[in-house]
CSV table of C-alpha atoms in Angstrom, one decimal:
chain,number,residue,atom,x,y,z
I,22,UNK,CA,0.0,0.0,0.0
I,23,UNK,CA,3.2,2.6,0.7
I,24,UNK,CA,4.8,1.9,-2.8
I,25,UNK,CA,1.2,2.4,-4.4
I,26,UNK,CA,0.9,5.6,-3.0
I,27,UNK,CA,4.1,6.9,-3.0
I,28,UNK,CA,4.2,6.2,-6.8
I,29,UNK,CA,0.6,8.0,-7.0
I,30,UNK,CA,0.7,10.6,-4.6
I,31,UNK,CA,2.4,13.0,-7.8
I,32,UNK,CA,-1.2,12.6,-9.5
I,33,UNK,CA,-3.0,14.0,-6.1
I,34,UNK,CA,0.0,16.5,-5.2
I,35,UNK,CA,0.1,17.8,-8.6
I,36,UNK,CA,-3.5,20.2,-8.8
I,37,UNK,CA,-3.0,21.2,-5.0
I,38,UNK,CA,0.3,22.6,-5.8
I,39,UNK,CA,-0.8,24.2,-9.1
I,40,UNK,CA,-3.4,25.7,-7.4
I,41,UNK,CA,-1.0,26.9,-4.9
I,42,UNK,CA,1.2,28.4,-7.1
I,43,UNK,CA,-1.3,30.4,-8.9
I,44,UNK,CA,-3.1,31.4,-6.0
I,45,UNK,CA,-0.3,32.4,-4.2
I,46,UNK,CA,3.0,32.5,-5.6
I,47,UNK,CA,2.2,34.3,-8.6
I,48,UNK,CA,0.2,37.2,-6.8
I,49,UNK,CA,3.3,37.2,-4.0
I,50,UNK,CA,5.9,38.0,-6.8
I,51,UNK,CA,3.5,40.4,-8.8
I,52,UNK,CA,2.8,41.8,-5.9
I,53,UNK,CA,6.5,42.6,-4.7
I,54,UNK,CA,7.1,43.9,-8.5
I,55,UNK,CA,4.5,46.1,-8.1
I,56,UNK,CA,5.5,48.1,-5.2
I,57,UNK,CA,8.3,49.4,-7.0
I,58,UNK,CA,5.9,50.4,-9.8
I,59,UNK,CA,3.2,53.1,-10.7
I,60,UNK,CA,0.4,51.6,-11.7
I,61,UNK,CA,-3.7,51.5,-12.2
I,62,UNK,CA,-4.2,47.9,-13.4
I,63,UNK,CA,-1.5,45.3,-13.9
I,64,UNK,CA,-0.9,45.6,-17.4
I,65,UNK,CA,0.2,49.2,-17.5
I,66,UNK,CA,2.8,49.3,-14.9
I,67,UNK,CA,5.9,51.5,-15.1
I,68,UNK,CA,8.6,50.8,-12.7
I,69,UNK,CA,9.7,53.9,-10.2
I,70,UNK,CA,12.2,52.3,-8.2
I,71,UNK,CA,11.8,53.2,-4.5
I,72,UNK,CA,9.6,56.0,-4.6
I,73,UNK,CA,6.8,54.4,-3.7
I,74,UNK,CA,8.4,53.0,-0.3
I,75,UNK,CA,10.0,56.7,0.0
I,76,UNK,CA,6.4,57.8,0.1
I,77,UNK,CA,5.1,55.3,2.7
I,78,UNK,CA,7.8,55.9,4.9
I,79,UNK,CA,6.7,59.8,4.5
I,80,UNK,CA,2.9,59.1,4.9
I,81,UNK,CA,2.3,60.4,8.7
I,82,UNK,CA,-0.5,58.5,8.9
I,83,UNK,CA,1.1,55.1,8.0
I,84,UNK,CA,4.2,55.9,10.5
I,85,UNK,CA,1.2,56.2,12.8
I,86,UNK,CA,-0.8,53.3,12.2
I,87,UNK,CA,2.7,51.4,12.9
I,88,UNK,CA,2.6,52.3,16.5
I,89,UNK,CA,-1.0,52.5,17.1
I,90,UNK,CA,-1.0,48.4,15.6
I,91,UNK,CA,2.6,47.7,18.0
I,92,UNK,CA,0.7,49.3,21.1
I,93,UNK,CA,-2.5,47.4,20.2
I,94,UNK,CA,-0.7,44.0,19.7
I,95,UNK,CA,0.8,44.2,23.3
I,96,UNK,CA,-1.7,45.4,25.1
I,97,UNK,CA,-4.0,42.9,23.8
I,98,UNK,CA,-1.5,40.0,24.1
I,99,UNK,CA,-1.4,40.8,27.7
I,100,UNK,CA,-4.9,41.2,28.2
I,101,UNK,CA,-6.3,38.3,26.0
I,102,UNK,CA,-3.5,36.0,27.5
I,103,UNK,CA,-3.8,36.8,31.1
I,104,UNK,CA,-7.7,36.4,31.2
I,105,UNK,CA,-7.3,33.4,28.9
I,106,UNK,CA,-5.0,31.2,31.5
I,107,UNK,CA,-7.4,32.2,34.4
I,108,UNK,CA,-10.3,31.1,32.7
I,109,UNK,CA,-8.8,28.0,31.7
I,110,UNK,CA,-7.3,27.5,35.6
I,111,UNK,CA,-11.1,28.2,36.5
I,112,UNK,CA,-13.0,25.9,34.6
I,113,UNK,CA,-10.1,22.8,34.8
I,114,UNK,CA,-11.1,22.6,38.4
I,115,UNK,CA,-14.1,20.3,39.9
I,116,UNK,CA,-17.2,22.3,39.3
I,117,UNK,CA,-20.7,21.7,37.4
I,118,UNK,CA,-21.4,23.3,34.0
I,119,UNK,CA,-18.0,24.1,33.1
I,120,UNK,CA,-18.7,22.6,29.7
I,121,UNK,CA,-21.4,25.1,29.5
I,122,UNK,CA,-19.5,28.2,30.4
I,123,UNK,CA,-16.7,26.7,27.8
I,124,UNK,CA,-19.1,26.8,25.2
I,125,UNK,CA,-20.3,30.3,26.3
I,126,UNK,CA,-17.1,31.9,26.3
I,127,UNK,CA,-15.7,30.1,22.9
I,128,UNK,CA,-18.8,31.2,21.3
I,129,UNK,CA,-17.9,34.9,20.0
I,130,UNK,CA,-15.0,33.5,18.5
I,131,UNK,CA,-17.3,31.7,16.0
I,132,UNK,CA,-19.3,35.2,15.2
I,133,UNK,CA,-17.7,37.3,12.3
I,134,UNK,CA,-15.6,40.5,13.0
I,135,UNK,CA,-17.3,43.1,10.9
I,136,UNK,CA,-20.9,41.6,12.5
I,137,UNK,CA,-18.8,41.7,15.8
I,138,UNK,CA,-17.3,45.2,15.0
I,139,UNK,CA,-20.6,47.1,14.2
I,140,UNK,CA,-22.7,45.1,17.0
I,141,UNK,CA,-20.2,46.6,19.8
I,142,UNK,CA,-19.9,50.3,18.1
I,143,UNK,CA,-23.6,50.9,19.0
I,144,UNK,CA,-22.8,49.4,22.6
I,145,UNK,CA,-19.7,51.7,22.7
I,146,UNK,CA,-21.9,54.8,20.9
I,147,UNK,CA,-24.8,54.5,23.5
I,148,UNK,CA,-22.4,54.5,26.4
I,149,UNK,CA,-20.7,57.6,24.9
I,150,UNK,CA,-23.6,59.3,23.7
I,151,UNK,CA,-24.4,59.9,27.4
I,152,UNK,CA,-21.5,62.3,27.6
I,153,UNK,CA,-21.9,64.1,24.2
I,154,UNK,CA,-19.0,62.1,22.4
I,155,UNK,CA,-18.7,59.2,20.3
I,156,UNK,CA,-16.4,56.8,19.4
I,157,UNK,CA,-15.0,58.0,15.9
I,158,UNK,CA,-13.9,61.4,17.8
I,159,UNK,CA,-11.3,60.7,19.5
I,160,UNK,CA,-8.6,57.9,18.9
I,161,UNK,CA,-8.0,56.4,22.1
I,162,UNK,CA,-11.9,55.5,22.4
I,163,UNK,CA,-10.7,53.5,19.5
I,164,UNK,CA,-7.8,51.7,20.7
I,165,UNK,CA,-9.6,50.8,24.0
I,166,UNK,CA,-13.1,49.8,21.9
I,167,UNK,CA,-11.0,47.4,19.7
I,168,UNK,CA,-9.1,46.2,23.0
I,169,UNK,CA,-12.2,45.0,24.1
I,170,UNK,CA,-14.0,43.8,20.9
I,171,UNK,CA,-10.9,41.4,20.2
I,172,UNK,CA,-10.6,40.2,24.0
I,173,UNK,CA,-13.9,39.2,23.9
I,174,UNK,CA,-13.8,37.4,20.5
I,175,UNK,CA,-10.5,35.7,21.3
I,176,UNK,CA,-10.5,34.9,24.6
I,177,UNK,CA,-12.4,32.1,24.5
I,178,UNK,CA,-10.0,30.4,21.3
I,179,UNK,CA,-7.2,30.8,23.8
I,180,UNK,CA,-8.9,29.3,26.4
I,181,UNK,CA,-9.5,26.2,25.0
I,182,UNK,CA,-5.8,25.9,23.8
I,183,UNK,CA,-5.0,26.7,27.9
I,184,UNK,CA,-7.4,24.3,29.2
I,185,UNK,CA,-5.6,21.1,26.8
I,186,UNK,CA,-2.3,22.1,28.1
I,187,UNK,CA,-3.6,22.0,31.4
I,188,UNK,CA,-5.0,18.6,31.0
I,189,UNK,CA,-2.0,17.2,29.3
I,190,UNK,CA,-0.2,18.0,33.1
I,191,UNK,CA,0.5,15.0,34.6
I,192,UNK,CA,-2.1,14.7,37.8
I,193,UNK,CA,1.2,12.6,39.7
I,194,UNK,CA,3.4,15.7,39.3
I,195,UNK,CA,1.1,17.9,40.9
I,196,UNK,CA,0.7,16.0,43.6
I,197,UNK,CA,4.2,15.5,44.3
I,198,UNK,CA,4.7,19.0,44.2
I,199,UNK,CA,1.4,19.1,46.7
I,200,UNK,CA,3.2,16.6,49.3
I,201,UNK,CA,6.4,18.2,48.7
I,202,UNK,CA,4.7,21.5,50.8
I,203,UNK,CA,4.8,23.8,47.5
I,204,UNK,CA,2.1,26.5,48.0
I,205,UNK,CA,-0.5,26.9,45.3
I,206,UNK,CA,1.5,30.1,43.8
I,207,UNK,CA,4.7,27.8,44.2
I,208,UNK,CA,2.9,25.2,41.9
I,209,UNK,CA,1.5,27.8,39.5
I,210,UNK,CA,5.1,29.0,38.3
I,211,UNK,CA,6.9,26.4,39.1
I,212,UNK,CA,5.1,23.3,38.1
I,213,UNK,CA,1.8,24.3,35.4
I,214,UNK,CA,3.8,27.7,33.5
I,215,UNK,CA,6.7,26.1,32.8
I,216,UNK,CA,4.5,22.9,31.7
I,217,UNK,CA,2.4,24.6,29.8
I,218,UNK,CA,5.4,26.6,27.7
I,219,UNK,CA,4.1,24.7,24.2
I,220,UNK,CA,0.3,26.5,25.3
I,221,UNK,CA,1.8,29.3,26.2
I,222,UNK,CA,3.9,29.8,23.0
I,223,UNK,CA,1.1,29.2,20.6
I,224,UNK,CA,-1.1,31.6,22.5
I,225,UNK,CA,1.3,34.4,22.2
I,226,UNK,CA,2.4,33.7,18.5
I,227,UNK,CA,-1.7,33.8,17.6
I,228,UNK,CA,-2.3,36.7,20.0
I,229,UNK,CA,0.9,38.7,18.4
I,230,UNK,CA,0.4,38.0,15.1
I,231,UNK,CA,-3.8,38.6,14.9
I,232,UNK,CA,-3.2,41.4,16.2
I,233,UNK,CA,-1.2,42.6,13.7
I,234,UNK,CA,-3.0,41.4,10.8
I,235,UNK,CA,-6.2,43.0,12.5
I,236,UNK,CA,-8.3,44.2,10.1
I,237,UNK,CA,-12.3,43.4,9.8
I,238,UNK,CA,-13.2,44.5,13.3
I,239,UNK,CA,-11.2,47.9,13.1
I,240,UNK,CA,-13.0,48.4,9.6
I,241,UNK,CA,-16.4,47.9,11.2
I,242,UNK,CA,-15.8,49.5,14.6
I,243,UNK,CA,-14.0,53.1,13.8
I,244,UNK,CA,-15.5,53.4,10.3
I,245,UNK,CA,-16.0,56.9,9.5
I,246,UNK,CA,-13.5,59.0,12.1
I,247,UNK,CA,-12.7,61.7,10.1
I,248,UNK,CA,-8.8,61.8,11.3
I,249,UNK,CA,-8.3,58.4,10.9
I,250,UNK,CA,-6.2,58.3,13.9
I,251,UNK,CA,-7.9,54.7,15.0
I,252,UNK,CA,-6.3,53.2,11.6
I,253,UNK,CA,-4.1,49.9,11.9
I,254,UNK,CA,-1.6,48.9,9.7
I,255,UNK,CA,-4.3,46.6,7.6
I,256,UNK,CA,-6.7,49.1,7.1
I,257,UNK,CA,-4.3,51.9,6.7
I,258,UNK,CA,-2.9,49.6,3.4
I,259,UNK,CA,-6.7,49.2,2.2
I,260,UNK,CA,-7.7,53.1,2.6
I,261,UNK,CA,-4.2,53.7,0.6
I,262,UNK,CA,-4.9,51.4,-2.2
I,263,UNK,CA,-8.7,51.8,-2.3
I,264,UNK,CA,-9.5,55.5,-1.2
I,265,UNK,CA,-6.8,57.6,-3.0
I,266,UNK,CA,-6.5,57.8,-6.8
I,267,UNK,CA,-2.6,57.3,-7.8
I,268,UNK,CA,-1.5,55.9,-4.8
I,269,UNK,CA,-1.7,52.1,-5.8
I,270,UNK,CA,2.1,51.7,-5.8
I,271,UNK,CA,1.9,53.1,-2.2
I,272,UNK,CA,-0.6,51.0,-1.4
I,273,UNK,CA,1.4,47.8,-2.5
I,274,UNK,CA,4.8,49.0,-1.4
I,275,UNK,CA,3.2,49.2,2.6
I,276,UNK,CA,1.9,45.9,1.6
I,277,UNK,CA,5.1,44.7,1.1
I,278,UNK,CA,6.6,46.5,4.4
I,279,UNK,CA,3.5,45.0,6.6
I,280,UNK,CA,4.6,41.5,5.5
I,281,UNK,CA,7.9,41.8,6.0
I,282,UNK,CA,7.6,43.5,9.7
I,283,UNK,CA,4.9,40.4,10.0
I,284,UNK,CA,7.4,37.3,9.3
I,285,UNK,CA,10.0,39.1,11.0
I,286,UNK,CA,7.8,39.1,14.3
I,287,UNK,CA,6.9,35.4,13.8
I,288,UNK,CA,10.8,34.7,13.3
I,289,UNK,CA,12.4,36.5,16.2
I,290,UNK,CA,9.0,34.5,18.4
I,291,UNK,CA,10.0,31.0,16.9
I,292,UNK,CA,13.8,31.6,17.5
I,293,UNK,CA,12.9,32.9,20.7
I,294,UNK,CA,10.4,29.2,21.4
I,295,UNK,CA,13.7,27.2,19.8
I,296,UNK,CA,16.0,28.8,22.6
I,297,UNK,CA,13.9,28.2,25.5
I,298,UNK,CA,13.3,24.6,24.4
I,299,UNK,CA,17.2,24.3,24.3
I,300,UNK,CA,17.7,25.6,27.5
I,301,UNK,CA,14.8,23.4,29.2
């Protein structure tokens, strides 16, 4: 049966990887081609060199939306990770329903973000509209609104990946550590943590990385602030490639810089995973 399908398994690999390479690796290269050209459609590009990046660099707003997505990524890996774990401690421990509340709090994970993003702006709106302001004035209403809108959705997701690396903790271990006389804080970060690294890591790269590539929710949450202060890095590429006529080459050359600044945050995570794992 191995030799049969090792000499079919061409016939099966073969479409997937065409389809791949079409709808992938072809875009990716005209894609990088493009940012160093000025262009309206893909047949009448002209190449410019590295104007268009000059220009992105230059854009305010972009340099803006950099620091607005780094601060947002942080705060919300902190947030989403921290209330994550103690969920999953929560409901690991001897109590009824906690396959309900599991279900409860995975839930909004499963609901889309631009539903997600305009059901919370009129939450956030109504609260606001009690003292005369509103959420597309001022960009730290934002930031926090978006805080909380992806917290909610995500939490949930995380704690399901925290509750299997809990359960994959050897019940012995804990109690040895119990009759040992380690207190429960003892056990916590020096027993579950450092067992739970792989949950941990995962959490943090999917945490880092979503919130980076955050784009749906901040699209359907801040839509209309006039100073577009609330943009991240996502929408900030769509609004340049979309919203202003000429600037397609822009658009494509921060394309290029939000990918790069992307992969380079998932390398710098994974060589930091590789390192610990030696040293354990």
């Amino acid at each position: 049966m191995e030799k049969t399908i090792r000499r079919y398994m061409p016939i099966f690999v073969l479409p997937t990887f065409c389809a791949f390479i079409l709808g992938f690796i072809i875009p990716f290269i005209m894609g990088i081609w493009l940012s160093f050209c000025e262009f309206t459609t893909v047949t009448d590009a002209k190449f410019v060199g590295l104007s268009n990046y000059v220009e992105a660099i230059k854009d305010t707003v972009f340099r803006h939306s950099f620091w607005y997505t780094v601060l947002f990524a942080a705060v919300s890996l902190i947030v989403i990770n921290v209330a994550a774990f103690a969920l999953a401690m929560a409901l690991t421990q001897k109590m009824k329903g906690t396959n309900i509340f599991r279900t409860i709090f995975f839930m909004p994970n499963l609901i889309g973000g631009i539903v997600l993003g305009y059901i919370w702006q009129l939450i956030f709106n109504g609260i606001l509209e009690k003292y005369n302001t509103a959420l597309g004035l001022n960009e730290w209403y934002g930031f926090w609104g978006l805080i909380i809108l992806v917290s909610w959705q995500q939490i949930g997701y995380m704690m399901i990946i925290y509750i299997a690396g809990l359960q994959s903790i050897p019940g012995d271990v804990m109690e040895a550590a119990q009759i040992d006389g380690a207190s429960g804080i003892q056990r916590l970060f020096r027993v579950t943590i450092p067992m739970m690294m792989p949950s941990i890591t995962i959490c943090m790269f999917l945490s880092i990385t979503n919130g980076f590539k955050l784009f749906d929710q901040n699209l359907s949450l801040t839509a209309g602030e006039p100073a577009k202060m609330s943009e991240m890095m996502a929408l900030n590429i769509f609004n340049t490639f979309y919203g202003r006529t000429g600037w397609e080459g822009v658009g494509q050359a921060k394309a290029v810089i939000f990918f790069v600044i992307v992969v380079g945050i998932g390398l710098i995570q994974l060589r930091a995973t590789r390192s610990k794992e030696v040293q354990q």
